Structure formats: structure tokens, C-alpha cells
Amino acid sequence: MGFILCFTSLGCEAKVELPALVSDGMVLQRDQDISVWGFARPGEKVSVSFLNKTYHADTDESGNWKITLPPQKAGGPYIMKINDIELKDILIGDVWLCSGQSNMELQVSRVGDMFREEIKTYSNPMIRHIKIPLHYNFHQPEADVNPASWKTLTPDNAPDFSATAYFFAKDLYDKIKIPIGLINSSVGGSPAEAWISAEKLKSFPACYNDMMICRSDEYVSEVKALDRKRRDLWNAVLYSRDQGLNAGTKWYSPDYDDESWNTIDLFDNSWGKDGLNPINGSFWFRKKVEIPESLAGKQAVLRLGCIVDADSVYVNGVFVGSVSYRYPPRIYPIPEGLLKKGGNVITVRLMSYSGYPEFVEDKPYKMIIDNTEIDLTGKWKWKCGTEMPQLQGEVSFQYKPAGLYNAMIAPLLNAGFKGVLWYQGESNTGRYNEYYSLMSTLIADWRHRLNQPDLPFFIVQLASFMKSYDYPTESNWAELREVQLKLSQAVPNTGLAVTIDIGEWNDIHPLNKKEVGKRLSLLAQNISYGYKNVICNGPIYKSMTVEGGKIILSFEEGTNDLQPVDELKGFTIAGLNKKFVNAKAIVTGNNVMVWSDDITQPVMVRYAWADNPEGANLYNKEGLPASPFQTDDIVKK
């Protein structure tokens, strides 16, 4: 971690050491002062030669150095020489900081099923990506990130790109034709406070004090050691007590007799509870699949959707794959020669750590051989291997306040940026009332420390998720979406990419990142590049009037070219008692009329106010969805 001093011999010149960002293939921000920085022996002379000019500096007493180059126009590739180091393939263009939690971190490889041909055939040497490795520090900002390198967009490199950033850059490049750099500093599950500096966290005493606790290295080390010990013991006992692994004939063996096992539908998860409480431990599932002679012996792919929590999978007694947590899709290759004519046995050993195990519905469960698909839903045999106590969750120190800022944002502050793409919020839905203050602080903090007070900051609003209901509900997700909307309206030079129409009820990581990237690109085109003819927002609620028992909603100019539909869905309405009921709604020109025959004196309207507002269909003619909103105009702070 950090810089490494390299001395060739006593009295010889010290080698200049460069941070991860300053390396082959880097993208430098155009039309701004360019910082080049690094480390060497105190008092060392450093020279930077770039675009036929040479610049000089001496390292300070700590060995740090920084040279500022004048602004440059977009172009490249170029070569830069720093003392005896030559950096190649440098571009000057627009650099975007891509941050947040798992939906920003999610890689192109995870969306390969949806966009396979596009990913396999697209290359662009003008688009570069660098992934900042996970690291945290509670003591002070760090000078560099863990080792990382810039990657050019090729079919081979693309799977490791952030999918959201990939599609954003691809769409934006088609418009601007300028090199694009993507610095992906994101961590799955991270809350907003993990990305805020210690100084600014002083306004949030609970967060600041949590950080102060974590400054005890002894405490952090002991908690992590205890967590590892607990996990290792739990798994050791599970393994030793699991009947399926310790029987004379293993339960994954094709010769095992499962005649006495219960039979159940794959999506009937009653096996995972005792009628009231969830059961943890191991569960075994077996299914016999008939393979015709024409497909026997061929390579195949086994798709087993998503499984809560972990699984190990066998085909005809041969292990074919495992996933250790709930979210990734289960895609397991079956090697040539394993499948036989006639009956073949698929066995799943499912491990439940913390309750409510299941096979997630509406995911692919099938075997694919050549172009033939064999459905694997329906009836399976099952039996419990052993019951276990709930495995207590581990302390995720990477989520603690300021840790990610110090290790994954502070080292980037010498770079220049065109803007920020922010995809985060899921981890703050339980505390949505704090989110406005946290995020407005974070945005101001980053802008100040980057010395870019007007730095564009584009937010991806939470997508739809979880079950949909046909009656009005309260929703933490809707509340946080409302805060994200208010941030985009109140904080200058921000924008909101609405995604409620591309979520998935059964997956917190919806796969259609192409549309997310496109909507972020539209915001960038309009706000950052001045293409005012580019419509970047769906209908934005402006005001309401009450006319004869109906509420008339108006929308911001430029977003109010509403798409006509036979029936608007997703609206609820409330009277003086503030109790919401489902409402009827129609488009009337640039407005929307909302009413209910059960409410004679309406005072409030909500739109798409749910975890998963399935069917909500208020769009403009550009096909961009309206953000969820409520007309009482309350910002939770």
C-alpha cells in the first residue's frame, strides 16, 4: 500500500515512484490544469516531459512532489517521461469518477446474458477504465490506492468494467467523440457516510464517533479475528454434521437412493422454515433429468437462477460449481462427457446462514445443450442435511464512516474530473431521513477538495425492487427516492437518472445497465456539454391545483411533453386524513388529472410510491420516466 522507495545503491539517485493513476494508458482531464505527482527521496529533482515541454520540481521534506501542467485539448495517444520512467499511450479527454455501491461496482460480466453480442464485438481505444481496489483507513487520508491499472475497452477487458460506466461511456462517446476515462471507485454495500471525510463527518456525531472507535487497530483486528473464528467453526460443524457429506453413500452420488425424500416444487420454500421460524444449515435437492442420445456427452451449461444463501452443485456426482453468497447468477459449465443418455442427476447442496433460504423465482433454471433448453423448474426431491444456529453477521469495517473516503477518494484528489456518476442509496434506505444531509455534505466535500465547486454530480435513483402490491403502501425506498429527487433539484449542477421502470422485483442488482448508462449520458450531454436540445429528464412534478374534487398536476417546462396512454397507473390520492387510496389518472395535454370517487376533498397525490411501483407509466414523449413524487413537497432532512 502507498508508495515504495527504490534505491539502487548507496549514494545513487532514488527512483521516482508513481501512484496508480499516473501510469500507462491513463486519461488526463482536458481543459484544466493537469497534475502529475508522485514520491521520491526528499530533495530529489523531478522532471516531467510532455508534449515537447519539460517541467521541473523538487520533492519536499517528506519526499512528495507534484508538477502542474497547463490545460490541454483532447487528443492522444501521447508519451510522458518522468525522470527515467516513460509512460505510454496517454490520452487527454474527459475523466469521470464512478462511485457508490454494488450497482456501480457490478461488472459487465454480470450482464453478459443480456448484452452478449454487443460486448463481444465492441472495442474502443478511446475509452479507458481503472478499478480502485477495496481498501479503508480510519486514521488519515492515504497518498495512493492499492495497485491498479488502466484498461482499454476491448472485448477481453470489458467484462471487468463497471457495467453502468461501460454503457455510459459507450453512449457518450458516440456523441462527443472525445477520449473518456472511467475511474471506478465503488464498494458493494457501502453507505454514504463511508465516502465522507472525517472533517465533514463532525456534523454527524454518531458517524464520527463510530469512526473514532474504528481507529483502534487492536479493536478492528480482534473483531475481524473473532468473526473469522466464528465463521470457520460454524462451517466446520456444518461439514462434520451434514448427513449428506458423511453418509456411506454421499447424497450427491448418482447411486444414492432418494426414494424416501420429500418432493416439493422448486419455489415452494416451506422447507426452509419450521412453520414460523426460518431454518439454517444445509439442505439437499435432487432432480433426475432425461437426456436423449443426440445430446449425451456434449458440453452444457447449467443455469440455477439465484439461490439464498450459498450452494454447491453436482451433476452425476461430479462437482460443477459453487457460489458463496446470494446475489450472483448460478451459471455452471458441464464438461464434455459428463452427461449420459437417459437419467442424469443434478444435486444442489444449499447452505442457509441467516434465515429464509430459497430458490429465487423469475430467474432461469435450465440446462442448455447446443440450442436445446431443458427446464429444471417443477418438482425436486429434498432433505435437510443438518440444522444450524444462525451465523451471526460479520462486522463490515469497509462500511464504517470515512474509511472509504480516506483510502479510495483522497488518493484521487490530484486528478481532474469532468463529473461524478453516483449509484448508491440501497444501504441507506433504513435511515432515509439522514440521506439529504449526508449526500449534500458529500457532494460539497468532494467538490471542495477537488477544487471544482461546480463539478457535475449525476445520481442514479433507486430502481424498483421487492414485491409489488395493488394497494397503497409506505416505503423506505420511495422515501429515499424522494430525497434523491430533492437533491437533484436543490443542489446546483446535479442530475437524476430515474430507473424505476428497469428494476427487477427479485434482484437488487437489475441487469439493464445499458439503459442506466444511457440516461446518465443524457444528463451529461445536457448539463456538462451544453446540448440543451437533448432531453435528459422525464416529467418533473412542479405544482398542483384542486378543481372539483380532482387534482391537476403540472410539470416543469421542457419535461411536460407527456406521452399519452389509455390509462395512467401508479397514482394514489389522499383526503384530509392523509390516508391514500388508489386513484384514477389521465393525461390532459401537458398536465395530469388525478381523482378517486372515494375522495371528495383531495389534498395530496403520490406517484409510484412503493418499493416496486410496478406498472407506473408516466413518461414524456422521449420515453423517459417520471420520478416518483408526492405533492406535499416535504424533504426529510
Coordinates of C-alpha atoms in Angstrom, one line a residue, residues 118-318:
E118 CA -22.7 -6.1 -28.2
I119 CA -20.0 -6.8 -25.6
K120 CA -18.2 -9.3 -27.7
T121 CA -17.9 -7.1 -30.8
Y122 CA -17.3 -3.6 -29.3
S123 CA -13.8 -2.1 -28.9
N124 CA -12.8 1.5 -28.4
P125 CA -9.2 2.5 -27.7
M126 CA -10.5 6.0 -26.7
I127 CA -12.3 4.6 -23.6
R128 CA -10.3 3.6 -20.5
H129 CA -11.3 2.2 -17.1
I130 CA -9.4 1.7 -13.8
K131 CA -10.9 -0.1 -10.9
I132 CA -9.8 1.1 -7.5
P133 CA -9.3 -1.9 -5.2
L134 CA -11.2 -2.1 -1.9
H135 CA -9.3 -0.6 1.0
Y136 CA -10.2 1.5 4.0
N137 CA -8.4 3.6 6.6
F138 CA -9.8 5.3 9.7
H139 CA -6.7 7.2 10.7
Q140 CA -5.9 9.6 7.8
P141 CA -6.2 10.1 4.1
E142 CA -3.9 7.9 2.1
A143 CA -1.5 9.0 -0.7
D144 CA -2.2 6.2 -3.1
V145 CA -4.6 3.4 -3.7
N146 CA -3.7 -0.3 -3.8
P147 CA -2.2 -1.5 -7.1
A148 CA -4.4 -1.0 -10.1
S149 CA -4.0 -0.3 -13.8
W150 CA -5.8 1.4 -16.7
K151 CA -7.5 -0.9 -19.1
T152 CA -8.5 -0.1 -22.7
L153 CA -12.0 -1.0 -23.7
T154 CA -11.7 -4.3 -25.7
P155 CA -13.9 -7.4 -25.6
D156 CA -11.3 -9.1 -23.4
N157 CA -11.1 -6.2 -20.9
A158 CA -14.8 -5.2 -20.9
P159 CA -16.0 -7.9 -18.5
D160 CA -14.1 -6.2 -15.7
F161 CA -15.5 -2.7 -16.4
S162 CA -18.3 -1.3 -14.3
A163 CA -21.4 -2.1 -16.4
T164 CA -23.0 1.2 -15.7
A165 CA -19.8 3.1 -16.5
Y166 CA -19.2 1.0 -19.7
F167 CA -22.6 1.8 -21.2
F168 CA -22.4 5.4 -20.1
A169 CA -19.0 5.9 -21.8
K170 CA -20.1 4.0 -24.9
D171 CA -23.2 6.1 -25.4
L172 CA -21.4 9.4 -24.6
Y173 CA -18.5 8.7 -26.9
D174 CA -20.9 8.3 -29.8
K175 CA -22.0 11.9 -29.1
I176 CA -18.8 13.7 -28.2
K177 CA -16.0 11.7 -29.9
I178 CA -13.6 12.6 -27.2
P179 CA -11.5 10.2 -25.1
I180 CA -13.2 9.1 -21.9
G181 CA -11.6 7.9 -18.7
L182 CA -13.6 6.0 -16.0
I183 CA -12.2 5.9 -12.5
N184 CA -14.3 3.3 -10.8
S185 CA -14.1 3.7 -7.0
S186 CA -17.1 1.8 -5.7
V187 CA -17.7 -0.8 -3.0
G188 CA -20.7 -3.1 -2.8
G189 CA -23.0 -2.4 0.2
S190 CA -21.3 0.8 1.2
P191 CA -23.4 3.5 2.9
A192 CA -22.9 7.2 2.0
E193 CA -21.1 8.0 5.3
A194 CA -18.2 5.7 4.3
W195 CA -17.4 8.1 1.5
I196 CA -17.3 11.4 3.5
S197 CA -14.1 12.9 5.0
A198 CA -13.6 12.8 8.8
E199 CA -13.7 16.6 9.0
K200 CA -17.2 16.8 7.4
L201 CA -18.4 13.9 9.5
K202 CA -18.2 16.1 12.6
S203 CA -21.7 17.3 11.6
F204 CA -22.9 13.7 12.2
P205 CA -21.8 12.8 15.7
A206 CA -22.9 9.2 15.6
C207 CA -21.0 8.6 12.4
Y208 CA -17.9 10.5 13.6
N209 CA -17.8 8.6 16.9
D210 CA -18.2 5.3 15.1
M211 CA -15.1 6.2 13.0
M212 CA -13.2 7.1 16.2
I213 CA -14.0 3.7 17.7
C214 CA -12.6 2.1 14.5
R215 CA -9.3 4.0 14.9
S216 CA -8.4 1.3 17.4
D217 CA -6.4 -1.1 15.3
E218 CA -6.5 -3.6 18.1
Y219 CA -10.3 -3.5 18.2
V220 CA -10.6 -3.9 14.5
S221 CA -8.1 -6.7 14.4
E222 CA -9.7 -8.6 17.3
V223 CA -13.3 -8.2 15.9
K224 CA -12.2 -9.5 12.5
A225 CA -10.3 -12.4 14.1
L226 CA -13.4 -13.3 16.1
D227 CA -15.6 -13.1 13.1
R228 CA -13.3 -15.4 11.1
K229 CA -13.2 -17.9 14.0
R230 CA -17.0 -17.9 14.4
R231 CA -17.4 -18.4 10.6
D232 CA -14.8 -21.2 10.5
L233 CA -16.3 -23.0 13.4
W234 CA -19.8 -22.7 12.0
N235 CA -18.6 -24.2 8.7
A236 CA -16.6 -26.9 10.4
V237 CA -19.5 -28.1 12.5
L238 CA -21.8 -27.8 9.4
Y239 CA -19.5 -30.0 7.4
S240 CA -19.0 -32.6 10.2
R241 CA -22.7 -32.9 11.0
D242 CA -24.1 -32.7 7.4
Q243 CA -25.6 -36.2 6.8
G244 CA -25.3 -35.7 3.0
L245 CA -21.5 -35.4 3.3
N246 CA -21.0 -38.1 5.9
A247 CA -23.3 -40.9 4.8
G248 CA -21.8 -44.1 3.5
T249 CA -23.1 -43.1 0.1
K250 CA -22.8 -39.3 -0.4
W251 CA -26.1 -37.6 -1.2
Y252 CA -24.6 -36.2 -4.4
S253 CA -23.8 -39.7 -5.7
P254 CA -25.8 -40.7 -8.7
D255 CA -26.2 -44.1 -6.9
Y256 CA -27.8 -42.7 -3.8
D257 CA -31.4 -43.8 -3.2
D258 CA -33.5 -40.7 -2.6
E259 CA -36.8 -42.6 -2.7
S260 CA -37.7 -41.6 0.9
W261 CA -37.0 -37.9 0.4
N262 CA -39.9 -35.5 0.3
T263 CA -41.0 -34.0 -3.1
I264 CA -41.6 -30.3 -3.4
D265 CA -41.9 -27.6 -6.0
L266 CA -38.7 -25.7 -6.5
F267 CA -40.2 -22.3 -5.5
D268 CA -42.2 -23.7 -2.5
N269 CA -39.8 -22.5 0.2
S270 CA -41.7 -24.1 3.1
W271 CA -38.8 -26.5 3.6
G272 CA -36.8 -23.5 4.9
K273 CA -38.9 -22.9 8.0
D274 CA -40.5 -24.8 10.8
G275 CA -43.9 -23.2 10.3
L276 CA -42.9 -19.9 12.0
N277 CA -39.1 -19.6 12.2
P278 CA -36.5 -19.9 9.4
I279 CA -34.2 -22.9 9.5
N280 CA -30.5 -22.5 8.9
G281 CA -28.0 -25.2 7.9
S282 CA -27.8 -27.4 4.8
F283 CA -30.5 -28.6 2.5
W284 CA -30.1 -31.1 -0.3
F285 CA -32.1 -31.1 -3.6
R286 CA -32.0 -33.7 -6.3
K287 CA -33.6 -33.9 -9.7
K288 CA -33.4 -36.6 -12.4
V289 CA -33.1 -35.2 -15.9
E290 CA -33.6 -37.3 -19.0
I291 CA -31.0 -36.7 -21.8
P292 CA -31.6 -38.0 -25.3
E293 CA -28.9 -39.9 -27.1
S294 CA -28.3 -36.9 -29.5
L295 CA -27.2 -34.7 -26.6
A296 CA -25.4 -37.2 -24.5
G297 CA -21.7 -36.4 -23.8
K298 CA -21.9 -32.9 -25.0
Q299 CA -20.8 -29.8 -23.2
A300 CA -23.7 -28.0 -21.5
V301 CA -24.4 -25.0 -19.3
L302 CA -26.4 -25.4 -16.0
R303 CA -28.4 -22.3 -15.1
L304 CA -29.8 -22.3 -11.5
G305 CA -31.1 -18.7 -11.1
C306 CA -30.1 -17.2 -7.8
I307 CA -30.0 -19.1 -4.5
V308 CA -30.2 -17.9 -0.9
D309 CA -27.6 -18.1 0.5
A310 CA -24.9 -20.4 -0.9
D311 CA -24.7 -23.6 -2.9
S312 CA -22.5 -26.4 -4.2
V313 CA -23.8 -28.2 -7.3
Y314 CA -23.1 -31.7 -8.7
V315 CA -24.0 -33.4 -11.9
N316 CA -23.9 -37.2 -11.9
G317 CA -21.8 -37.0 -8.7
V318 CA -19.2 -34.6 -10.2

